[in-house]
């Protein structure tokens, strides 16, 4: 639509970030099983079989999982050991100095917890049942994934490549509800969240959690676990970002909270920014974003108007 640069960050002069991705997977072979004009079926390094569609943007369809029992897990666990080849040393050596010179916000991308274990590793129903019937298995998976993350990021940190924040995805809710109770969160998930947060804080780094869905009942425990920033505050799932700001704004930075279902309704989207951002930014502690991805249908002009409105509504001058 006329944007001269493929990098929209540079084109719109948005905040510049960098992301350090490591591999704590079992490193199973990644293979294409079937490919047509509409889709591709493939296996992942996590042992999942997935289908991605070519004609539409969507999350992949999960077809099967290699890990189905504690015995399967033990075999996978043996393959999940920290090693140099799991770290992108060449990228760090060639780009880190430039990231710092440009003032980029550098994120250490952790990969552990409920979300990625159920969606990438064992399957949703299987993990939810195990959380009630086989909690020791679940705890072992959650903790080992985090153990490998910590060991690898310790190597990165000790090599002098420091980051400003650790961030991980742990979607724990959907529309109106959570996948499990606050009691189960406190017993199985919160301890690993707290371990990650304690590790980061000991190094002077901040902690950001991405958790889609309505997770409102979890927020007090997230704050207690040491989470500094919460994303994406999914409005269409039932989260009220203004209520979160009122109750936790002195302890929690909010990132998101503008309903992405309105992207295709520019006037409503812009009106939401104008009404919500001035409240969310009060006393600091707010990073502007919608509460999910940017749809392919959003025009260049609409995105330009959104950026301009967000800058105006979010300015402290």
mmCIF file of C-alpha atoms in Angstrom:
data_model
loop_
_atom_site.group_PDB
_atom_site.id
_atom_site.type_symbol
_atom_site.label_atom_id
_atom_site.label_comp_id
_atom_site.label_asym_id
_atom_site.label_seq_id
_atom_site.Cartn_x
_atom_site.Cartn_y
_atom_site.Cartn_z
ATOM 1 C CA UNK A 1 0.000 0.000 0.000
ATOM 2 C CA UNK A 2 2.923 2.311 -0.570
ATOM 3 C CA UNK A 3 5.086 1.811 2.514
ATOM 4 C CA UNK A 4 8.622 2.281 1.142
ATOM 5 C CA UNK A 5 10.282 0.188 3.836
ATOM 6 C CA UNK A 6 9.428 -3.411 4.731
ATOM 7 C CA UNK A 7 10.354 -2.672 8.344
ATOM 8 C CA UNK A 8 7.296 -0.947 9.767
ATOM 9 C CA UNK A 9 9.182 -0.278 13.023
ATOM 10 C CA UNK A 10 11.609 2.024 11.196
ATOM 11 C CA UNK A 11 8.944 3.481 8.912
ATOM 12 C CA UNK A 12 6.751 4.604 11.806
ATOM 13 C CA UNK A 13 9.690 5.268 14.184
ATOM 14 C CA UNK A 14 8.311 2.915 16.838
ATOM 15 C CA UNK A 15 10.174 1.738 19.919
ATOM 16 C CA UNK A 16 12.976 -0.587 18.913
ATOM 17 C CA UNK A 17 13.269 -3.963 20.591
ATOM 18 C CA UNK A 18 15.380 -7.101 20.306
ATOM 19 C CA UNK A 19 14.602 -10.672 21.282
ATOM 20 C CA UNK A 20 16.949 -13.463 22.334
ATOM 21 C CA UNK A 21 15.474 -16.871 21.481
ATOM 22 C CA UNK A 22 17.002 -20.072 22.801
ATOM 23 C CA UNK A 23 16.097 -23.721 22.165
ATOM 24 C CA UNK A 24 15.134 -25.774 25.221
ATOM 25 C CA UNK A 25 13.237 -28.390 23.178
ATOM 26 C CA UNK A 26 13.868 -32.146 22.850
ATOM 27 C CA UNK A 27 15.036 -31.333 19.300
ATOM 28 C CA UNK A 28 12.926 -33.928 17.549
ATOM 29 C CA UNK A 29 13.249 -33.941 13.733
ATOM 30 C CA UNK A 30 11.281 -31.235 11.949
ATOM 31 C CA UNK A 31 9.773 -32.776 8.830
ATOM 32 C CA UNK A 32 7.072 -31.972 6.280
ATOM 33 C CA UNK A 33 4.563 -34.827 6.107
ATOM 34 C CA UNK A 34 2.163 -33.407 3.527
ATOM 35 C CA UNK A 35 1.907 -30.167 1.578
ATOM 36 C CA UNK A 36 -0.838 -28.861 -0.693
ATOM 37 C CA UNK A 37 -1.851 -25.468 -2.055
ATOM 38 C CA UNK A 38 -4.023 -24.949 1.044
ATOM 39 C CA UNK A 39 -1.914 -26.284 3.931
ATOM 40 C CA UNK A 40 1.257 -27.939 5.204
ATOM 41 C CA UNK A 41 1.347 -30.766 7.774
ATOM 42 C CA UNK A 42 4.632 -31.038 9.640
ATOM 43 C CA UNK A 43 6.336 -32.193 12.833
ATOM 44 C CA UNK A 44 8.004 -29.842 15.313
ATOM 45 C CA UNK A 45 11.088 -30.052 17.482
ATOM 46 C CA UNK A 46 8.662 -30.526 20.394
ATOM 47 C CA UNK A 47 7.226 -33.714 18.915
ATOM 48 C CA UNK A 48 3.886 -32.233 17.816
ATOM 49 C CA UNK A 49 2.258 -32.818 14.447
ATOM 50 C CA UNK A 50 0.629 -29.639 13.172
ATOM 51 C CA UNK A 51 -1.161 -28.204 10.168
ATOM 52 C CA UNK A 52 -0.665 -24.605 9.056
ATOM 53 C CA UNK A 53 -2.995 -23.045 6.507
ATOM 54 C CA UNK A 54 -1.644 -21.069 3.560
ATOM 55 C CA UNK A 55 -4.814 -19.280 2.475
ATOM 56 C CA UNK A 56 -5.542 -17.616 5.830
ATOM 57 C CA UNK A 57 -3.675 -16.288 8.834
ATOM 58 C CA UNK A 58 -4.435 -18.388 11.896
ATOM 59 C CA UNK A 59 -2.886 -20.412 14.668
ATOM 60 C CA UNK A 60 -1.769 -23.906 13.550
ATOM 61 C CA UNK A 61 -4.070 -26.882 13.988
ATOM 62 C CA UNK A 62 -2.707 -29.437 16.459
ATOM 63 C CA UNK A 63 -3.115 -32.952 15.074
ATOM 64 C CA UNK A 64 -1.040 -35.225 17.318
ATOM 65 C CA UNK A 65 1.607 -35.290 20.042
ATOM 66 C CA UNK A 66 4.555 -37.624 20.596
ATOM 67 C CA UNK A 67 4.448 -37.084 24.385
ATOM 68 C CA UNK A 68 1.356 -38.764 25.857
ATOM 69 C CA UNK A 69 2.532 -40.474 29.065
ATOM 70 C CA UNK A 70 5.049 -39.913 31.865
ATOM 71 C CA UNK A 71 7.218 -42.584 30.212
ATOM 72 C CA UNK A 72 7.198 -40.618 26.956
ATOM 73 C CA UNK A 73 8.130 -37.543 28.949
ATOM 74 C CA UNK A 74 11.153 -39.235 30.511
ATOM 75 C CA UNK A 75 12.516 -40.007 27.035
ATOM 76 C CA UNK A 76 11.961 -36.406 25.942
ATOM 77 C CA UNK A 77 13.476 -35.057 29.159
ATOM 78 C CA UNK A 78 16.724 -36.913 28.446
ATOM 79 C CA UNK A 79 16.988 -34.945 25.195
ATOM 80 C CA UNK A 80 16.419 -31.573 26.909
ATOM 81 C CA UNK A 81 19.889 -30.755 28.238
ATOM 82 C CA UNK A 82 21.631 -27.357 28.179
ATOM 83 C CA UNK A 83 24.371 -26.993 25.572
ATOM 84 C CA UNK A 84 26.146 -24.277 23.586
ATOM 85 C CA UNK A 85 24.474 -25.180 20.317
ATOM 86 C CA UNK A 86 21.090 -24.198 21.733
ATOM 87 C CA UNK A 87 22.189 -20.535 21.985
ATOM 88 C CA UNK A 88 22.406 -18.185 18.935
ATOM 89 C CA UNK A 89 25.940 -17.079 19.684
ATOM 90 C CA UNK A 90 26.575 -15.794 16.133
ATOM 91 C CA UNK A 91 23.566 -13.489 16.344
ATOM 92 C CA UNK A 92 24.611 -12.176 19.743
ATOM 93 C CA UNK A 93 28.192 -11.584 18.642
ATOM 94 C CA UNK A 94 27.172 -9.745 15.483
ATOM 95 C CA UNK A 95 24.137 -7.757 16.719
ATOM 96 C CA UNK A 96 24.242 -7.224 20.480
ATOM 97 C CA UNK A 97 26.534 -4.167 20.421
ATOM 98 C CA UNK A 98 24.280 -2.490 17.837
ATOM 99 C CA UNK A 99 21.182 -3.273 19.921
ATOM 100 C CA UNK A 100 22.684 -1.501 22.896
ATOM 101 C CA UNK A 101 23.947 1.437 20.828
ATOM 102 C CA UNK A 102 20.445 1.889 19.371
ATOM 103 C CA UNK A 103 18.896 1.766 22.834
ATOM 104 C CA UNK A 104 16.779 -1.280 22.103
ATOM 105 C CA UNK A 105 14.703 -2.931 24.829
ATOM 106 C CA UNK A 106 16.192 -6.426 24.903
ATOM 107 C CA UNK A 107 14.042 -9.393 25.893
ATOM 108 C CA UNK A 108 15.203 -12.809 27.047
ATOM 109 C CA UNK A 109 12.568 -15.115 25.597
ATOM 110 C CA UNK A 110 11.754 -17.847 28.109
ATOM 111 C CA UNK A 111 9.663 -20.876 27.086
ATOM 112 C CA UNK A 112 7.954 -22.843 29.867
ATOM 113 C CA UNK A 113 4.665 -23.134 31.763
ATOM 114 C CA UNK A 114 1.124 -24.332 31.146
ATOM 115 C CA UNK A 115 0.533 -22.786 27.729
ATOM 116 C CA UNK A 116 3.470 -24.116 25.759
ATOM 117 C CA UNK A 117 3.351 -27.541 27.445
ATOM 118 C CA UNK A 118 -0.289 -28.116 26.532
ATOM 119 C CA UNK A 119 -0.269 -26.500 23.082
ATOM 120 C CA UNK A 120 3.146 -27.638 21.824
ATOM 121 C CA UNK A 121 3.962 -30.769 23.760
ATOM 122 C CA UNK A 122 1.222 -32.998 25.188
ATOM 123 C CA UNK A 123 -2.192 -31.583 24.191
ATOM 124 C CA UNK A 124 -4.736 -29.515 26.097
ATOM 125 C CA UNK A 125 -7.085 -32.157 27.462
ATOM 126 C CA UNK A 126 -4.232 -34.479 28.417
ATOM 127 C CA UNK A 127 -2.461 -31.776 30.424
ATOM 128 C CA UNK A 128 -5.613 -30.513 32.144
ATOM 129 C CA UNK A 129 -6.486 -34.041 33.312
ATOM 130 C CA UNK A 130 -2.897 -34.609 34.445
ATOM 131 C CA UNK A 131 -2.954 -31.393 36.483
ATOM 132 C CA UNK A 132 -5.614 -33.047 38.655
ATOM 133 C CA UNK A 133 -4.685 -36.720 38.445
ATOM 134 C CA UNK A 134 -0.890 -36.674 37.897
ATOM 135 C CA UNK A 135 0.394 -33.397 39.367
ATOM 136 C CA UNK A 136 3.899 -34.782 39.971
ATOM 137 C CA UNK A 137 4.309 -35.395 36.236
ATOM 138 C CA UNK A 138 3.096 -31.883 35.466
ATOM 139 C CA UNK A 139 5.421 -30.297 38.017
ATOM 140 C CA UNK A 140 8.356 -32.230 36.590
ATOM 141 C CA UNK A 141 7.615 -30.942 33.079
ATOM 142 C CA UNK A 142 7.098 -27.347 34.187
ATOM 143 C CA UNK A 143 10.239 -27.301 36.318
ATOM 144 C CA UNK A 144 12.521 -29.060 33.861
ATOM 145 C CA UNK A 145 11.559 -26.751 31.013
ATOM 146 C CA UNK A 146 12.369 -23.810 33.288
ATOM 147 C CA UNK A 147 15.584 -25.442 34.515
ATOM 148 C CA UNK A 148 16.880 -25.651 30.946
ATOM 149 C CA UNK A 149 15.846 -22.042 30.287
ATOM 150 C CA UNK A 150 17.669 -20.836 33.389
ATOM 151 C CA UNK A 151 20.808 -22.810 32.589
ATOM 152 C CA UNK A 152 20.942 -21.488 29.028
ATOM 153 C CA UNK A 153 20.217 -17.890 29.946
ATOM 154 C CA UNK A 154 22.818 -18.115 32.715
ATOM 155 C CA UNK A 155 25.327 -18.932 29.979
ATOM 156 C CA UNK A 156 24.164 -15.950 27.933
ATOM 157 C CA UNK A 157 24.266 -13.590 30.923
ATOM 158 C CA UNK A 158 27.690 -14.723 32.074
ATOM 159 C CA UNK A 159 29.019 -14.151 28.542
ATOM 160 C CA UNK A 160 28.099 -10.472 28.928
ATOM 161 C CA UNK A 161 24.903 -10.453 26.878
ATOM 162 C CA UNK A 162 22.466 -8.862 29.291
ATOM 163 C CA UNK A 163 18.780 -8.185 28.686
ATOM 164 C CA UNK A 164 16.282 -5.768 30.173
ATOM 165 C CA UNK A 165 13.388 -8.160 30.721
ATOM 166 C CA UNK A 166 12.486 -11.822 30.599
ATOM 167 C CA UNK A 167 9.183 -12.657 28.928
ATOM 168 C CA UNK A 168 7.276 -15.852 28.346
ATOM 169 C CA UNK A 169 3.877 -16.833 26.904
ATOM 170 C CA UNK A 170 1.543 -18.626 29.292
ATOM 171 C CA UNK A 171 -2.044 -18.315 28.075
ATOM 172 C CA UNK A 172 -4.117 -19.481 31.029
ATOM 173 C CA UNK A 173 -7.598 -18.343 30.035
ATOM 174 C CA UNK A 174 -10.152 -18.061 27.278
ATOM 175 C CA UNK A 175 -13.387 -16.098 26.933
ATOM 176 C CA UNK A 176 -14.841 -15.365 30.385
ATOM 177 C CA UNK A 177 -12.929 -18.103 32.237
ATOM 178 C CA UNK A 178 -9.594 -19.708 33.080
ATOM 179 C CA UNK A 179 -8.372 -23.177 32.084
ATOM 180 C CA UNK A 180 -7.981 -24.102 35.747
ATOM 181 C CA UNK A 181 -8.729 -22.763 39.202
ATOM 182 C CA UNK A 182 -6.705 -20.264 41.238
ATOM 183 C CA UNK A 183 -5.983 -23.148 43.641
ATOM 184 C CA UNK A 184 -4.326 -25.187 40.877
ATOM 185 C CA UNK A 185 -2.488 -22.084 39.680
ATOM 186 C CA UNK A 186 -1.012 -21.629 43.151
ATOM 187 C CA UNK A 187 -0.043 -25.292 43.461
ATOM 188 C CA UNK A 188 1.404 -26.031 40.017
ATOM 189 C CA UNK A 189 2.060 -22.884 37.986
ATOM 190 C CA UNK A 190 2.818 -20.068 40.411
ATOM 191 C CA UNK A 191 5.941 -21.726 41.859
ATOM 192 C CA UNK A 192 7.641 -21.865 38.435
ATOM 193 C CA UNK A 193 6.526 -18.322 37.621
ATOM 194 C CA UNK A 194 8.053 -17.156 40.895
ATOM 195 C CA UNK A 195 11.307 -19.033 40.264
ATOM 196 C CA UNK A 196 11.682 -17.317 36.896
ATOM 197 C CA UNK A 197 10.844 -13.913 38.383
ATOM 198 C CA UNK A 198 13.290 -14.339 41.264
ATOM 199 C CA UNK A 199 16.050 -15.309 38.805
ATOM 200 C CA UNK A 200 15.435 -12.195 36.704
ATOM 201 C CA UNK A 201 15.157 -9.819 39.646
ATOM 202 C CA UNK A 202 18.431 -11.116 41.073
ATOM 203 C CA UNK A 203 20.055 -9.844 37.843
ATOM 204 C CA UNK A 204 18.257 -6.532 37.733
ATOM 205 C CA UNK A 205 15.933 -7.554 34.888
ATOM 206 C CA UNK A 206 12.189 -7.004 34.739
ATOM 207 C CA UNK A 207 9.585 -9.743 34.261
ATOM 208 C CA UNK A 208 6.771 -9.712 31.690
ATOM 209 C CA UNK A 209 4.081 -12.365 31.361
ATOM 210 C CA UNK A 210 1.984 -12.778 28.220
ATOM 211 C CA UNK A 211 -1.271 -14.502 29.091
ATOM 212 C CA UNK A 212 -4.277 -14.342 26.778
ATOM 213 C CA UNK A 213 -7.830 -14.953 27.947
ATOM 214 C CA UNK A 214 -9.669 -13.857 31.049
ATOM 215 C CA UNK A 215 -7.156 -14.341 33.854
ATOM 216 C CA UNK A 216 -8.548 -11.720 36.227
ATOM 217 C CA UNK A 217 -8.777 -14.108 39.248
ATOM 218 C CA UNK A 218 -5.055 -14.866 38.846
ATOM 219 C CA UNK A 219 -3.812 -11.265 38.861
ATOM 220 C CA UNK A 220 -3.247 -10.937 42.636
ATOM 221 C CA UNK A 221 -1.144 -14.110 42.566
ATOM 222 C CA UNK A 222 0.752 -12.935 39.482
ATOM 223 C CA UNK A 223 1.746 -9.784 41.330
ATOM 224 C CA UNK A 224 2.728 -11.846 44.375
ATOM 225 C CA UNK A 225 4.847 -14.126 42.160
ATOM 226 C CA UNK A 226 6.884 -11.126 41.040
ATOM 227 C CA UNK A 227 5.419 -10.350 37.624
ATOM 228 C CA UNK A 228 6.254 -6.726 36.747
ATOM 229 C CA UNK A 229 4.361 -6.411 33.450
ATOM 230 C CA UNK A 230 1.214 -8.086 32.136
ATOM 231 C CA UNK A 231 0.238 -8.495 28.482
ATOM 232 C CA UNK A 232 -2.109 -8.463 26.544
ATOM 233 C CA UNK A 233 -5.098 -7.684 28.848
ATOM 234 C CA UNK A 234 -7.547 -9.328 26.456
ATOM 235 C CA UNK A 235 -10.688 -7.195 26.456
ATOM 236 C CA UNK A 236 -12.697 -9.488 24.165
ATOM 237 C CA UNK A 237 -12.157 -12.319 26.651
ATOM 238 C CA UNK A 238 -13.556 -10.258 29.530
ATOM 239 C CA UNK A 239 -10.525 -8.473 30.992
ATOM 240 C CA UNK A 240 -11.168 -4.889 32.093
ATOM 241 C CA UNK A 241 -7.815 -3.082 31.761
ATOM 242 C CA UNK A 242 -9.109 0.006 33.561
ATOM 243 C CA UNK A 243 -10.094 -2.133 36.552
ATOM 244 C CA UNK A 244 -6.645 -3.759 36.555
ATOM 245 C CA UNK A 245 -5.081 -0.286 36.415
ATOM 246 C CA UNK A 246 -7.149 0.949 39.347
ATOM 247 C CA UNK A 247 -6.328 -2.017 41.570
ATOM 248 C CA UNK A 248 -2.805 -2.961 40.532
ATOM 249 C CA UNK A 249 -1.425 0.030 38.624
ATOM 250 C CA UNK A 250 1.024 0.867 41.396
ATOM 251 C CA UNK A 251 2.575 -2.617 41.193
ATOM 252 C CA UNK A 252 2.010 -3.795 37.634
ATOM 253 C CA UNK A 253 2.908 -2.254 34.271
ATOM 254 C CA UNK A 254 0.155 -2.897 31.729
ATOM 255 C CA UNK A 255 0.903 -3.701 28.080
ATOM 256 C CA UNK A 256 -2.055 -3.842 25.687
ATOM 257 C CA UNK A 257 -5.703 -3.592 26.642
ATOM 258 C CA UNK A 258 -7.112 -2.066 23.433
ATOM 259 C CA UNK A 259 -9.643 -4.429 21.841
ATOM 260 C CA UNK A 260 -8.115 -5.887 18.662
ATOM 261 C CA UNK A 261 -11.594 -6.876 17.424
ATOM 262 C CA UNK A 262 -11.961 -3.173 16.587
ATOM 263 C CA UNK A 263 -8.991 -3.041 14.184
ATOM 264 C CA UNK A 264 -11.415 -3.374 11.259
ATOM 265 C CA UNK A 265 -13.556 -0.556 12.697
ATOM 266 C CA UNK A 266 -11.051 2.316 12.650
ATOM 267 C CA UNK A 267 -13.314 4.975 14.119
ATOM 268 C CA UNK A 268 -14.247 2.767 17.082
ATOM 269 C CA UNK A 269 -10.640 1.650 17.549
ATOM 270 C CA UNK A 270 -9.383 5.238 17.613
ATOM 271 C CA UNK A 271 -12.191 6.276 19.974
ATOM 272 C CA UNK A 272 -11.165 3.452 22.325
ATOM 273 C CA UNK A 273 -7.570 4.677 22.326
ATOM 274 C CA UNK A 274 -8.688 8.220 23.101
ATOM 275 C CA UNK A 275 -10.911 7.091 25.978
ATOM 276 C CA UNK A 276 -8.657 4.442 27.558
ATOM 277 C CA UNK A 277 -5.029 5.462 27.059
ATOM 278 C CA UNK A 278 -5.233 8.686 29.126
ATOM 279 C CA UNK A 279 -6.510 6.609 32.049
ATOM 280 C CA UNK A 280 -4.078 3.728 31.562
ATOM 281 C CA UNK A 281 -1.052 6.026 31.362
ATOM 282 C CA UNK A 282 -1.747 7.871 34.623
ATOM 283 C CA UNK A 283 1.327 7.822 36.884
ATOM 284 C CA UNK A 284 3.186 5.802 34.252
ATOM 285 C CA UNK A 285 3.241 2.057 33.893
ATOM 286 C CA UNK A 286 1.524 1.601 30.524
ATOM 287 C CA UNK A 287 2.792 0.364 27.137
ATOM 288 C CA UNK A 288 0.409 0.894 24.240
ATOM 289 C CA UNK A 289 -0.734 -2.125 22.203
ATOM 290 C CA UNK A 290 -3.891 -3.860 21.139
ATOM 291 C CA UNK A 291 -4.871 -7.009 23.031
ATOM 292 C CA UNK A 292 -3.768 -9.356 20.244
ATOM 293 C CA UNK A 293 -2.185 -9.452 16.805
ATOM 294 C CA UNK A 294 -2.712 -6.913 14.012
ATOM 295 C CA UNK A 295 -4.998 -8.483 11.361
ATOM 296 C CA UNK A 296 -3.855 -8.668 7.744
ATOM 297 C CA UNK A 297 -6.893 -6.604 6.762
ATOM 298 C CA UNK A 298 -5.644 -3.424 8.466
ATOM 299 C CA UNK A 299 -4.673 -0.806 5.899
ATOM 300 C CA UNK A 300 -1.525 1.281 5.971
ATOM 301 C CA UNK A 301 -3.573 4.435 6.470
ATOM 302 C CA UNK A 302 -5.507 2.931 9.390
ATOM 303 C CA UNK A 303 -2.266 1.876 11.047
ATOM 304 C CA UNK A 304 -0.862 5.374 10.518
ATOM 305 C CA UNK A 305 -3.913 6.939 12.196
ATOM 306 C CA UNK A 306 -3.657 4.510 15.114
ATOM 307 C CA UNK A 307 0.025 5.336 15.658
ATOM 308 C CA UNK A 308 -0.673 9.070 15.525
ATOM 309 C CA UNK A 309 -3.610 8.764 17.939
ATOM 310 C CA UNK A 310 -1.667 6.596 20.376
ATOM 311 C CA UNK A 311 1.209 9.085 20.378
ATOM 312 C CA UNK A 312 -1.131 11.993 21.005
ATOM 313 C CA UNK A 313 -3.200 10.268 23.696
ATOM 314 C CA UNK A 314 -0.158 8.747 25.369
ATOM 315 C CA UNK A 315 2.018 11.843 25.439
ATOM 316 C CA UNK A 316 2.936 13.366 28.806
ATOM 317 C CA UNK A 317 3.802 16.730 27.270
#
